mmCIF file of C-alpha atoms in Angstrom:
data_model
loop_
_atom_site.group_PDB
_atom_site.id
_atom_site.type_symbol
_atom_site.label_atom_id
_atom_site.label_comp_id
_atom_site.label_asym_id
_atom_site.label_seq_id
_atom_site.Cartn_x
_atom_site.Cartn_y
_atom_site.Cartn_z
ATOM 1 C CA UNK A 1 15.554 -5.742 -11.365
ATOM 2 C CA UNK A 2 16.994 -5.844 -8.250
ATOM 3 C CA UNK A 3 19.177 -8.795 -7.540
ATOM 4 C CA UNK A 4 18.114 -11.881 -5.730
ATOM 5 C CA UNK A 5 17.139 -11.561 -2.220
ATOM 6 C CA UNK A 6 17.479 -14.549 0.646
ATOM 7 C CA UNK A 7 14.051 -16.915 0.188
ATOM 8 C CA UNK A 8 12.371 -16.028 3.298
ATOM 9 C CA UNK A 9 8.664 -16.803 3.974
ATOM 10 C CA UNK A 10 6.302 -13.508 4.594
ATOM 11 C CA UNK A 11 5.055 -12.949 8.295
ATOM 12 C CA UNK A 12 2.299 -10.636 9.826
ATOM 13 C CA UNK A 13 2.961 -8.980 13.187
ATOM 14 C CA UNK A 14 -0.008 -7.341 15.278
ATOM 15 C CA UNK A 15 0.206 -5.191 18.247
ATOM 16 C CA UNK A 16 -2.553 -2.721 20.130
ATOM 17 C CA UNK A 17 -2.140 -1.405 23.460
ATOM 18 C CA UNK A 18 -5.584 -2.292 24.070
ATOM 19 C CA UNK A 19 -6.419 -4.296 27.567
ATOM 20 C CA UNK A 20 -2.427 -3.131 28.627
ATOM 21 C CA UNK A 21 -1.665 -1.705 31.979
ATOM 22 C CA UNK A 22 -1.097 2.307 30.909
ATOM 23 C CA UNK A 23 1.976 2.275 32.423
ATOM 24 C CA UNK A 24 3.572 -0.588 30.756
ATOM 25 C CA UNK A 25 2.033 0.773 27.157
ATOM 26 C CA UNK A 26 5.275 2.965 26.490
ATOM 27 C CA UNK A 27 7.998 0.105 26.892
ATOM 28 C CA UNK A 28 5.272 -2.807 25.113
ATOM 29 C CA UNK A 29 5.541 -0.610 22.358
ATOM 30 C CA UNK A 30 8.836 0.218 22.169
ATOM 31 C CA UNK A 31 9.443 -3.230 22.153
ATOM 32 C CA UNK A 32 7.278 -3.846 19.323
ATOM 33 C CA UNK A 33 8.623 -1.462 17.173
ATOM 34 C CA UNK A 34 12.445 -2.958 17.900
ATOM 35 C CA UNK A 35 11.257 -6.303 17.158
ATOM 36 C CA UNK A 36 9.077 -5.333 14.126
ATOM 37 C CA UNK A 37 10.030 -1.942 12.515
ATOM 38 C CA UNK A 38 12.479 0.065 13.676
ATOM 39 C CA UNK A 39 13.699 0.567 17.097
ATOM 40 C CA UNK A 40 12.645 3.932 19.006
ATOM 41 C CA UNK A 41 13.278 6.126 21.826
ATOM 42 C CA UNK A 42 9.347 6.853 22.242
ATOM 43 C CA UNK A 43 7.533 8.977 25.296
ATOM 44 C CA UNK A 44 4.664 10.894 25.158
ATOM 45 C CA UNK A 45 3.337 14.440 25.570
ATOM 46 C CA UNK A 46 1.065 14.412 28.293
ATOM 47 C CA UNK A 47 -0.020 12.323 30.920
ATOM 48 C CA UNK A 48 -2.762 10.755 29.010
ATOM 49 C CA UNK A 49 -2.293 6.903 28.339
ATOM 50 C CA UNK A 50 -0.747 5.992 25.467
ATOM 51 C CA UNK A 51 -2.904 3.962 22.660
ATOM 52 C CA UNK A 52 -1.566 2.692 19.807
ATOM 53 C CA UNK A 53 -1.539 -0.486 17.064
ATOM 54 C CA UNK A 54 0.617 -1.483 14.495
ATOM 55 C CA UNK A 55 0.010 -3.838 11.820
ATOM 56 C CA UNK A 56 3.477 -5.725 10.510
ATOM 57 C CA UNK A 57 4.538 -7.166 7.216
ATOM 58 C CA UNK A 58 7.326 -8.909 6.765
ATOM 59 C CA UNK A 59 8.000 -9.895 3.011
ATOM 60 C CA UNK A 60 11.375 -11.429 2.203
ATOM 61 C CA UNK A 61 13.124 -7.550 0.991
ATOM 62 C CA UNK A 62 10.727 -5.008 2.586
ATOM 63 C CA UNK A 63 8.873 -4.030 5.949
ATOM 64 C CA UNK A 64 5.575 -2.540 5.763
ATOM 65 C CA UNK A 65 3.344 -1.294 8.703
ATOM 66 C CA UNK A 66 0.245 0.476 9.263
ATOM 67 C CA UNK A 67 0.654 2.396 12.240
ATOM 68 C CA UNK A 68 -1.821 4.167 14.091
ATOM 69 C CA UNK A 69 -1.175 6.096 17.646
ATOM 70 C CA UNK A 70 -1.995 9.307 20.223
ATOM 71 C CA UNK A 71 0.090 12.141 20.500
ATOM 72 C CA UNK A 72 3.833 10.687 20.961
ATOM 73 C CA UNK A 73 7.646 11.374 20.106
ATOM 74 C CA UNK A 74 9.830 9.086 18.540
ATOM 75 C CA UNK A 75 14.049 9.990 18.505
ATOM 76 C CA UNK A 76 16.598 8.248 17.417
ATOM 77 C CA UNK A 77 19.811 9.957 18.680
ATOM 78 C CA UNK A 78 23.205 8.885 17.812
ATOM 79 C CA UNK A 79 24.117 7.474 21.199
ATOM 80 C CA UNK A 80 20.586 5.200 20.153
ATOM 81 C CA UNK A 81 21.785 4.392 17.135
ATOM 82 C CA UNK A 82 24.926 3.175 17.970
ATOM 83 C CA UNK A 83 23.216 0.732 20.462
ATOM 84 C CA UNK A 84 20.692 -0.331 17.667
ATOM 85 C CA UNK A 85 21.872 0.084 13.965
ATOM 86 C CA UNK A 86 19.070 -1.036 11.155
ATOM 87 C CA UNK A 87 20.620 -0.864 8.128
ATOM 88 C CA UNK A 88 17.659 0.614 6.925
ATOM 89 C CA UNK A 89 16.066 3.117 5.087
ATOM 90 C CA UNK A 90 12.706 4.331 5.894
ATOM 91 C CA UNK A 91 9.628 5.675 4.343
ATOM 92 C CA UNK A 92 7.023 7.399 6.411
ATOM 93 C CA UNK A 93 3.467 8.096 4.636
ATOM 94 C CA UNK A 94 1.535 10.382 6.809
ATOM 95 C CA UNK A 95 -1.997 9.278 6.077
ATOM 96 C CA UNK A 96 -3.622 11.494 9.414
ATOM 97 C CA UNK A 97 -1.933 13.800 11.550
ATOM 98 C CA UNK A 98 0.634 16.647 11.345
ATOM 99 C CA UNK A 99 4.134 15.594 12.331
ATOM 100 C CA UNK A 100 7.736 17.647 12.932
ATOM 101 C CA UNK A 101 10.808 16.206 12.062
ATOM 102 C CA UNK A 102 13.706 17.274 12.886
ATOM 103 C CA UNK A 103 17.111 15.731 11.677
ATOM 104 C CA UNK A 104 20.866 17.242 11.503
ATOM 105 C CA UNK A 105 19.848 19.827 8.504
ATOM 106 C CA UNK A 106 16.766 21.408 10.187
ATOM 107 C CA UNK A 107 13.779 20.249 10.172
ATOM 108 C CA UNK A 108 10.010 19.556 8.120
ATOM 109 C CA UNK A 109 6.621 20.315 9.073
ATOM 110 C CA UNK A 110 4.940 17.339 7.391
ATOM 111 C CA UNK A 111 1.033 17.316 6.479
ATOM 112 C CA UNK A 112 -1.249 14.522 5.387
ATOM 113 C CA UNK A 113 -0.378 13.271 1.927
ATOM 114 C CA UNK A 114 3.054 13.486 2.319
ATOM 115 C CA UNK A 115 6.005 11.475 2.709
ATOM 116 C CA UNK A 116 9.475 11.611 3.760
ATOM 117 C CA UNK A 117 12.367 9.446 3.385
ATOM 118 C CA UNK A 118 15.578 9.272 5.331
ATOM 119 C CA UNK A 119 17.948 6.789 6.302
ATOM 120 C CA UNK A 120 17.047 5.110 9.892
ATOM 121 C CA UNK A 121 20.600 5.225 11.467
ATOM 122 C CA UNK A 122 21.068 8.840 11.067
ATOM 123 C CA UNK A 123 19.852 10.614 14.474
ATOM 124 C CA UNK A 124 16.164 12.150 13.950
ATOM 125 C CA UNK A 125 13.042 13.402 16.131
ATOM 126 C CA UNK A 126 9.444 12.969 15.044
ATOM 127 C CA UNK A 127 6.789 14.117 17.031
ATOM 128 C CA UNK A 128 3.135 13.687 16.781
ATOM 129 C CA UNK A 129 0.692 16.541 18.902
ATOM 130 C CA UNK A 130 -2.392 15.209 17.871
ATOM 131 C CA UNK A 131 -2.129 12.172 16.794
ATOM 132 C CA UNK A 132 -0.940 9.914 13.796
ATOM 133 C CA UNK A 133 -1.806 7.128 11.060
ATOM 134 C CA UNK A 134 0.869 6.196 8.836
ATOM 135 C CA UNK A 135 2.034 3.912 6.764
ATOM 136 C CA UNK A 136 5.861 3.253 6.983
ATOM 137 C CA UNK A 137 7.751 1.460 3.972
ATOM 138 C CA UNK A 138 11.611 -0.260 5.366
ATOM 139 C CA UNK A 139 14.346 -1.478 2.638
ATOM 140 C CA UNK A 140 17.889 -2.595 3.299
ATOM 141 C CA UNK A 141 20.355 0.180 2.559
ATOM 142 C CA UNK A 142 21.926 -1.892 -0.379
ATOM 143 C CA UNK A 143 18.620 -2.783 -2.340
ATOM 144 C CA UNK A 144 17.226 1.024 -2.009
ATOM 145 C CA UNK A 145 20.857 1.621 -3.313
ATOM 146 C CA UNK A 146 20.525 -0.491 -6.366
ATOM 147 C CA UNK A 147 17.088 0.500 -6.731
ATOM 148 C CA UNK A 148 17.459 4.481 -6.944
ATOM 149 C CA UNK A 149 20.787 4.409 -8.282
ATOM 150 C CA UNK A 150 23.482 7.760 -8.385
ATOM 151 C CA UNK A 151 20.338 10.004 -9.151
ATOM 152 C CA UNK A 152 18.402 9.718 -5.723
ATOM 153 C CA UNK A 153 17.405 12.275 -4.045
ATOM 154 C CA UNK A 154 19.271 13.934 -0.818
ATOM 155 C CA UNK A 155 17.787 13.136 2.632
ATOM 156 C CA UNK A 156 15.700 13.901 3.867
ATOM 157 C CA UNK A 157 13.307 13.932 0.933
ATOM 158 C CA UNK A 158 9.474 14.798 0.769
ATOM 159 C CA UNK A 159 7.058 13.858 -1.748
ATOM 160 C CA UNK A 160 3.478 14.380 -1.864
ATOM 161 C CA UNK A 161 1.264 11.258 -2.571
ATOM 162 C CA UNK A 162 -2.688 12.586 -2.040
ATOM 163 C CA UNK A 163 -5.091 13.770 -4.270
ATOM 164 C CA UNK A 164 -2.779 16.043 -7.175
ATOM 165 C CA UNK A 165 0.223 14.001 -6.640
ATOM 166 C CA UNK A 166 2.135 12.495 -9.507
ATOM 167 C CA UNK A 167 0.549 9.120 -10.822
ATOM 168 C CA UNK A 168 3.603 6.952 -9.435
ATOM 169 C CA UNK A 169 3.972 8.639 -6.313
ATOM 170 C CA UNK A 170 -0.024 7.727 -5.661
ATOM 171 C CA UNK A 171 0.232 4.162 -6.520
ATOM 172 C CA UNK A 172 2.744 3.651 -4.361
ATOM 173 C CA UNK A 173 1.129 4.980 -1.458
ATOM 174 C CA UNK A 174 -1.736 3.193 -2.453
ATOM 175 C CA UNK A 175 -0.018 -0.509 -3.086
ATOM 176 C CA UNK A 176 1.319 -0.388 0.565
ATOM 177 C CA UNK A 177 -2.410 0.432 1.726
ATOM 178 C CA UNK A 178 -3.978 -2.215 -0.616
ATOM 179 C CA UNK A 179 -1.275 -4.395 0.426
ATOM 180 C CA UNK A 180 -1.575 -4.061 4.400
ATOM 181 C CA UNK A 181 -5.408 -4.042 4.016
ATOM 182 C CA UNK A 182 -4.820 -7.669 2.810
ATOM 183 C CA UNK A 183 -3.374 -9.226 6.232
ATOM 184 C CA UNK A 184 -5.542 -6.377 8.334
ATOM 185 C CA UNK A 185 -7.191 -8.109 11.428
ATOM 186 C CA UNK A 186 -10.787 -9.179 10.429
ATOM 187 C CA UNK A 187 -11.778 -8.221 14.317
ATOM 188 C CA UNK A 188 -10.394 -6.207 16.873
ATOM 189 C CA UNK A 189 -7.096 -7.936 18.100
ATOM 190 C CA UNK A 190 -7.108 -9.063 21.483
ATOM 191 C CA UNK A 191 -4.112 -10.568 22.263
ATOM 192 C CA UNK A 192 -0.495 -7.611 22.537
ATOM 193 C CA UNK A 193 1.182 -9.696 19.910
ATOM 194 C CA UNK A 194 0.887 -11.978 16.794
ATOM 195 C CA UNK A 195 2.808 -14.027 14.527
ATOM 196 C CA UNK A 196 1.870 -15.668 11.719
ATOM 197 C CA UNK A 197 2.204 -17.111 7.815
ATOM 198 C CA UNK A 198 0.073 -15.017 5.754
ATOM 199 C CA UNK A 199 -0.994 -18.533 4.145
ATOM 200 C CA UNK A 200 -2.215 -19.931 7.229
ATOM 201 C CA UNK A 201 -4.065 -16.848 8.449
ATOM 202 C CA UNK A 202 -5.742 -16.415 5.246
ATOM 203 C CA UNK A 203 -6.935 -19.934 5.331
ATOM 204 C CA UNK A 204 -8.407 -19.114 9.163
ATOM 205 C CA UNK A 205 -10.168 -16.186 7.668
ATOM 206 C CA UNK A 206 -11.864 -17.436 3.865
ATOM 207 C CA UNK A 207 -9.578 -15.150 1.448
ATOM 208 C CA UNK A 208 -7.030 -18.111 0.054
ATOM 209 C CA UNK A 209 -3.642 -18.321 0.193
ATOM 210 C CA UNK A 210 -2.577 -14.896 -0.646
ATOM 211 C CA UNK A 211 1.664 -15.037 -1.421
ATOM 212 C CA UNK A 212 1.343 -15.118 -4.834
ATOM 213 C CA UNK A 213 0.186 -11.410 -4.304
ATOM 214 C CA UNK A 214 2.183 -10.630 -1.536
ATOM 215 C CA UNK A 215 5.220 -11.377 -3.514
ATOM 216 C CA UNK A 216 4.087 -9.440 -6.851
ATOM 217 C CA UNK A 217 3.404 -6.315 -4.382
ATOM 218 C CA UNK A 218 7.123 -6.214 -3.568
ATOM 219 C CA UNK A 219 7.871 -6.933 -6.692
ATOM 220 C CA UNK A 220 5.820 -3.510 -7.970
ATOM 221 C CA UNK A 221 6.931 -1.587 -4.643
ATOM 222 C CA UNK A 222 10.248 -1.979 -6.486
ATOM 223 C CA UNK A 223 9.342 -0.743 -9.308
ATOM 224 C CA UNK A 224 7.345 2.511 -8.199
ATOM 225 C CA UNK A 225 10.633 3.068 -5.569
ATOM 226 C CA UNK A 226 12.711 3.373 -8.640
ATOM 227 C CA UNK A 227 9.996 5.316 -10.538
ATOM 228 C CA UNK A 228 9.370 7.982 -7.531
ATOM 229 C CA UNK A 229 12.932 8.406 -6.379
ATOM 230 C CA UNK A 230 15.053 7.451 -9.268
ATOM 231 C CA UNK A 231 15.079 8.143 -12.821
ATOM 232 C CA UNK A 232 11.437 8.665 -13.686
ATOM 233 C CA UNK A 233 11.465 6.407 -16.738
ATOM 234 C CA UNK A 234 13.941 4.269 -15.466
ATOM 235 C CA UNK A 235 11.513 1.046 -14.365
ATOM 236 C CA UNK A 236 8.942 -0.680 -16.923
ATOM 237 C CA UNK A 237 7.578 -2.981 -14.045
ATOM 238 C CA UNK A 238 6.814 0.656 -11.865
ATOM 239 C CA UNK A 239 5.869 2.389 -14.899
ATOM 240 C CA UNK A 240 3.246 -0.599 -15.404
ATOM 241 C CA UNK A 241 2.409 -0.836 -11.943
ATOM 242 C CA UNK A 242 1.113 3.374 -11.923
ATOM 243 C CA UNK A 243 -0.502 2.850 -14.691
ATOM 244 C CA UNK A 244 -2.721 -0.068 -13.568
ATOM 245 C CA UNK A 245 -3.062 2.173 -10.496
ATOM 246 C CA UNK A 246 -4.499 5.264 -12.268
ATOM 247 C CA UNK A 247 -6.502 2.918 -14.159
ATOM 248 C CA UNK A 248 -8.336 1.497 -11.165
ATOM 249 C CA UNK A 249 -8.948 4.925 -9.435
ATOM 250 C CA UNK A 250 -10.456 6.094 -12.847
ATOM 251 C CA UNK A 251 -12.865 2.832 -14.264
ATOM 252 C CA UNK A 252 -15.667 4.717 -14.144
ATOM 253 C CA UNK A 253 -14.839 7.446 -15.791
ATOM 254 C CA UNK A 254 -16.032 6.403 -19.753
ATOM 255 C CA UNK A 255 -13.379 8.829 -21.125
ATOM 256 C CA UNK A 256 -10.734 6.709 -19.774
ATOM 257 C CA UNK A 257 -8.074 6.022 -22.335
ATOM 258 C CA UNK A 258 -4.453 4.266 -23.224
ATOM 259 C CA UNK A 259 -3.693 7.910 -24.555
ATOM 260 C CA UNK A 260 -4.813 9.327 -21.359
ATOM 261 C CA UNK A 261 -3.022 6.823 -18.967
ATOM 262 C CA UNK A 262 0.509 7.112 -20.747
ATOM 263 C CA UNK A 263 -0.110 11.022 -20.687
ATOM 264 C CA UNK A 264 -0.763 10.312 -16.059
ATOM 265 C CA UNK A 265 2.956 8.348 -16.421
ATOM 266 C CA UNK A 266 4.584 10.621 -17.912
ATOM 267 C CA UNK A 267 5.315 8.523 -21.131
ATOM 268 C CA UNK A 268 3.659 8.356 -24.768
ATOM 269 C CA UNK A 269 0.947 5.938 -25.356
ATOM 270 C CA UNK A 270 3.204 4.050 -27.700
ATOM 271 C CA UNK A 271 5.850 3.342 -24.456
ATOM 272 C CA UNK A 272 3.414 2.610 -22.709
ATOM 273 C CA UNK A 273 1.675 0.051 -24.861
ATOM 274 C CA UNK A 274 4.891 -1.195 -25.228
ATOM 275 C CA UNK A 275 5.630 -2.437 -21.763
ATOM 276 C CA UNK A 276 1.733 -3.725 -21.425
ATOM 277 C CA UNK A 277 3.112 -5.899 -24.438
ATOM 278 C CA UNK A 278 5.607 -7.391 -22.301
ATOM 279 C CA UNK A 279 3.438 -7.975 -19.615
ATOM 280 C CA UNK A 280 0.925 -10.133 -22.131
ATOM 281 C CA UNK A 281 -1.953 -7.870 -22.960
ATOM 282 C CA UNK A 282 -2.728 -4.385 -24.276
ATOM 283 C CA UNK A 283 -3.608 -0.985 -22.261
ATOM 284 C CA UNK A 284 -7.713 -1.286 -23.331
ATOM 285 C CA UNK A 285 -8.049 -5.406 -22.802
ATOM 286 C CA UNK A 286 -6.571 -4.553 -19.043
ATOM 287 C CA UNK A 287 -8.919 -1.738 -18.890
ATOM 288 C CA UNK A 288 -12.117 -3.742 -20.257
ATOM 289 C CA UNK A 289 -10.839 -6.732 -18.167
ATOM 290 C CA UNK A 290 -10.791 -4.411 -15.141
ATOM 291 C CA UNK A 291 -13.922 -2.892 -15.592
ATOM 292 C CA UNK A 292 -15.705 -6.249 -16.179
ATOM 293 C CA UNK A 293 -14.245 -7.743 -12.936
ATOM 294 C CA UNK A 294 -15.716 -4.580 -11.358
ATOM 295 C CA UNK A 295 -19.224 -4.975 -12.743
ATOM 296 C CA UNK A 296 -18.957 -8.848 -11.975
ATOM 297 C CA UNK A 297 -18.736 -7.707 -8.048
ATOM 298 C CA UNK A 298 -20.870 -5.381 -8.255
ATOM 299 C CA UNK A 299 -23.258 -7.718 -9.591
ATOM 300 C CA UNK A 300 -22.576 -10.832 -6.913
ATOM 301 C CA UNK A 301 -22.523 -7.909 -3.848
ATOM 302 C CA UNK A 302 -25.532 -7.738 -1.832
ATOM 303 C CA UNK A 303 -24.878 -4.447 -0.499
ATOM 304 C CA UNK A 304 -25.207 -3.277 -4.310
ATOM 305 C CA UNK A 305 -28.719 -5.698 -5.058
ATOM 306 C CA UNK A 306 -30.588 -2.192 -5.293
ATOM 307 C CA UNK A 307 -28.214 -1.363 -8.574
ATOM 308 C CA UNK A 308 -29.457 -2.198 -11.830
ATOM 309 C CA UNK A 309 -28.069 -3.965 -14.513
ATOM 310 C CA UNK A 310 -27.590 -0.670 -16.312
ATOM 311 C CA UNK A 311 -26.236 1.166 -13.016
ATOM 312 C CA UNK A 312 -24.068 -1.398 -13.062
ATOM 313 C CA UNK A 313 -22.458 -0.680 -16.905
ATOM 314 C CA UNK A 314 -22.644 3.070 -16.044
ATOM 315 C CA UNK A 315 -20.140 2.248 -13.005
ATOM 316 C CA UNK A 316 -18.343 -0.113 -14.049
ATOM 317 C CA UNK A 317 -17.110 2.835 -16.922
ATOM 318 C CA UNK A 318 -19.380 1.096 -19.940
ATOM 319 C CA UNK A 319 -20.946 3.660 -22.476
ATOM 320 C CA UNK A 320 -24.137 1.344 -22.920
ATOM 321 C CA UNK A 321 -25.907 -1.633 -21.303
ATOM 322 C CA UNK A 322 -25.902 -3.442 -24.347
ATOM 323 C CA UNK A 323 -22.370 -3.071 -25.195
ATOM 324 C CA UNK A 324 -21.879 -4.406 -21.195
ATOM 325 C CA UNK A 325 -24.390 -7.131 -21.953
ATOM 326 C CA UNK A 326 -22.277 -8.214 -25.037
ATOM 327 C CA UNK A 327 -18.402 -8.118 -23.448
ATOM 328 C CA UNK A 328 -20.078 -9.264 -20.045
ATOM 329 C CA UNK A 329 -21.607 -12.672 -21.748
ATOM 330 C CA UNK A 330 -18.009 -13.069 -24.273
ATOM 331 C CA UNK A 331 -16.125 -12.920 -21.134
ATOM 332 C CA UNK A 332 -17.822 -15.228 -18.784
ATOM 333 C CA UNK A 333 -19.973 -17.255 -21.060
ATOM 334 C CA UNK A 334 -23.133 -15.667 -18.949
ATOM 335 C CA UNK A 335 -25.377 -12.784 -18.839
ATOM 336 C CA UNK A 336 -25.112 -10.398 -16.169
ATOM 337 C CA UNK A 337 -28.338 -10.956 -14.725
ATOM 338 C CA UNK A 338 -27.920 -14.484 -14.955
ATOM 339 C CA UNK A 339 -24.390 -14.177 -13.194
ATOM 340 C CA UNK A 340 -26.472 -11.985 -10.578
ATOM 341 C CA UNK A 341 -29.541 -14.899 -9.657
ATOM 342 C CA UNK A 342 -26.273 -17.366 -9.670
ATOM 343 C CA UNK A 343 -24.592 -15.154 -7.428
ATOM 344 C CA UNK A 344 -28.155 -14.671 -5.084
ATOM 345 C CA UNK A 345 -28.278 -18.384 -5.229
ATOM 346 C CA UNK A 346 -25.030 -18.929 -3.975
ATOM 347 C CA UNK A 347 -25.766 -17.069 -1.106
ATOM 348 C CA UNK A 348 -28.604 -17.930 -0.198
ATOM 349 C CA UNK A 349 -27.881 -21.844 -0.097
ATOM 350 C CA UNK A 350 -24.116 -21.497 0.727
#
């Protein structure tokens, strides 16, 4: 684990160019990216305005941001980094868009699905010609450091996280997405900037008080950091964490396993069941558990009223209604169409 970080509270940061002057849009968003991510040298390619919005979290070790812009450079050239250090490393995760990026080795022609990782106060170029959505993933130098240890890879490094990646190297991708889509604006933003506790903006919105989960998120982007660029067995909390990832993006599939997950990891099924030990449970009660959460939304969702009860086992990964019917009713005391008129009659009369 890595070792105790400063007690700071979480804070979202929002920025769009939306309803800016277009000739302001370049320096407002410069700005933002000083204040909130890292700082850039940023112009763009053509003459066309600039749009662009950014979606910041702050949690007491990392910096996470969903970025989304038109065609644009970014450089950070020594002179520029001498006039704004970071301390930083940075990982970008290019969800949309091909992207150079050029750095004092050569450079990378980076697709969707990848990601790259370098350290923010060396000089670099990225460039954008179409476009880009990314996700980008900040740590202290120190903490990455600790966390990757003497066998991390040299910079800059690629690794793929789509569809065929490695199980680790997808969940991470995917906790930083899960975990941004958490604080995402529930409507357009309107004002250039935000600031706010996640606690209190959750309250605005109806989805609780979500730090608990903000602060195990870190805690699991630490683990899969160590998994994907350190030792590969080298973190049980990552090792857990891809699991329960491959897990979720496979609950339908009845052929889903503890032998099968451990084989995704990279570890045997006995490992594997050993960590889930530590964590309180085994592989197939977090599996059933899953599933049955699944099957309980499905069942309360009105866009999925047309389903029935046995649609709902089939994908929800159950091999028969009345097995579903039996776990669903031992787990919350209920049938599932009773949980479903409950649900309709919460609904209906608030």
């Amino acid at each position: 684990m890595p070792k105790e970080q400063p007690k700071r509270s979480a804070q979202i940061l929002r920025f769009t160019t939306r309803g800016l002057s277009p000739e302001s849009r370049v320096q407002l968003w410069e700005g933002h990216n000083a204040r909130a991510l890292i700082p850039l040298d940023i112009r763009t390619i053509d003459d066309s305005p600039m749009r662009s919005q950014q979606t910041n979290l702050h949690l007491p070790s990392v910096r996470m941001a969903s970025v989304i812009g038109t065609s644009q450079i970014v450089e950070r050239s020594e002179s520029f980094i001498s006039e704004n250090p970071t301390g930083m490393m940075a990982v970008f995760f290019a969800v949309e868009g091909e992207a150079f990026f050029f750095h004092r080795g050569g450079h990378l022609n980076l697709h969707p699905g990848q990601a790259v990782v370098y350290d923010a106060d060396r000089p670099f170029v990225r460039g954008f010609s179409r476009g880009l959505r990314e996700i980008v993933l900040t740590i202290p130098k120190d903490l990455y450091a600790e966390l990757v240890g003497p066998s991390g890879p040299d910079l800059p490094a690629v690794f793929d996280f789509g569809a065929g990646a490695g199980a680790s190297e997808q969940a991470l991708a995917n906790l930083l997405q899960a975990t941004l889509s958490m604080v995402a604006p529930p409507a357009p933003v309107a004002e250039p900037e935000r600031e706010a506790e996640p606690g209190q903006r959750q309250a605005a919105d109806g989805r609780g008080d979500l730090r608990p989960n903000l602060a195990r998120a870190e805690e699991d982007t630490f683990g899969l950091l160590r998994l994907v660029l350190g030792a590969p067995d080298s973190s049980a909390a990552g090792l857990v964490a891809s699991a329960k990832n491959f897990i979720e993006r496979h609950l339908a599939d009845q052929n889903l396993s503890p032998a099968r997950v451990a084989a995704a990891v990279g570890i045997s099924e006995r490992q594997l069941g050993r960590h889930f030990a530590d964590a309180g449970t085994t592989v197939g009660r977090y599996i059933q558990g899953r599933r049955l959460e699944l099957a309980r939304d499905l069942l309360a969702s009105p866009d999925h009223g047309r389903l029935t009860v046995a649609e709902v086992a089939v994908r929800s990964g159950f091999p028969s209604q009345s097995h579903f019917g039996r776990v669903f009713r031992r787990r919350f005391g209920i049938t599932p169409l009773q949980w479903r008129k409950e649900a309709r009659r919460g609904l209906l009369y608030g």
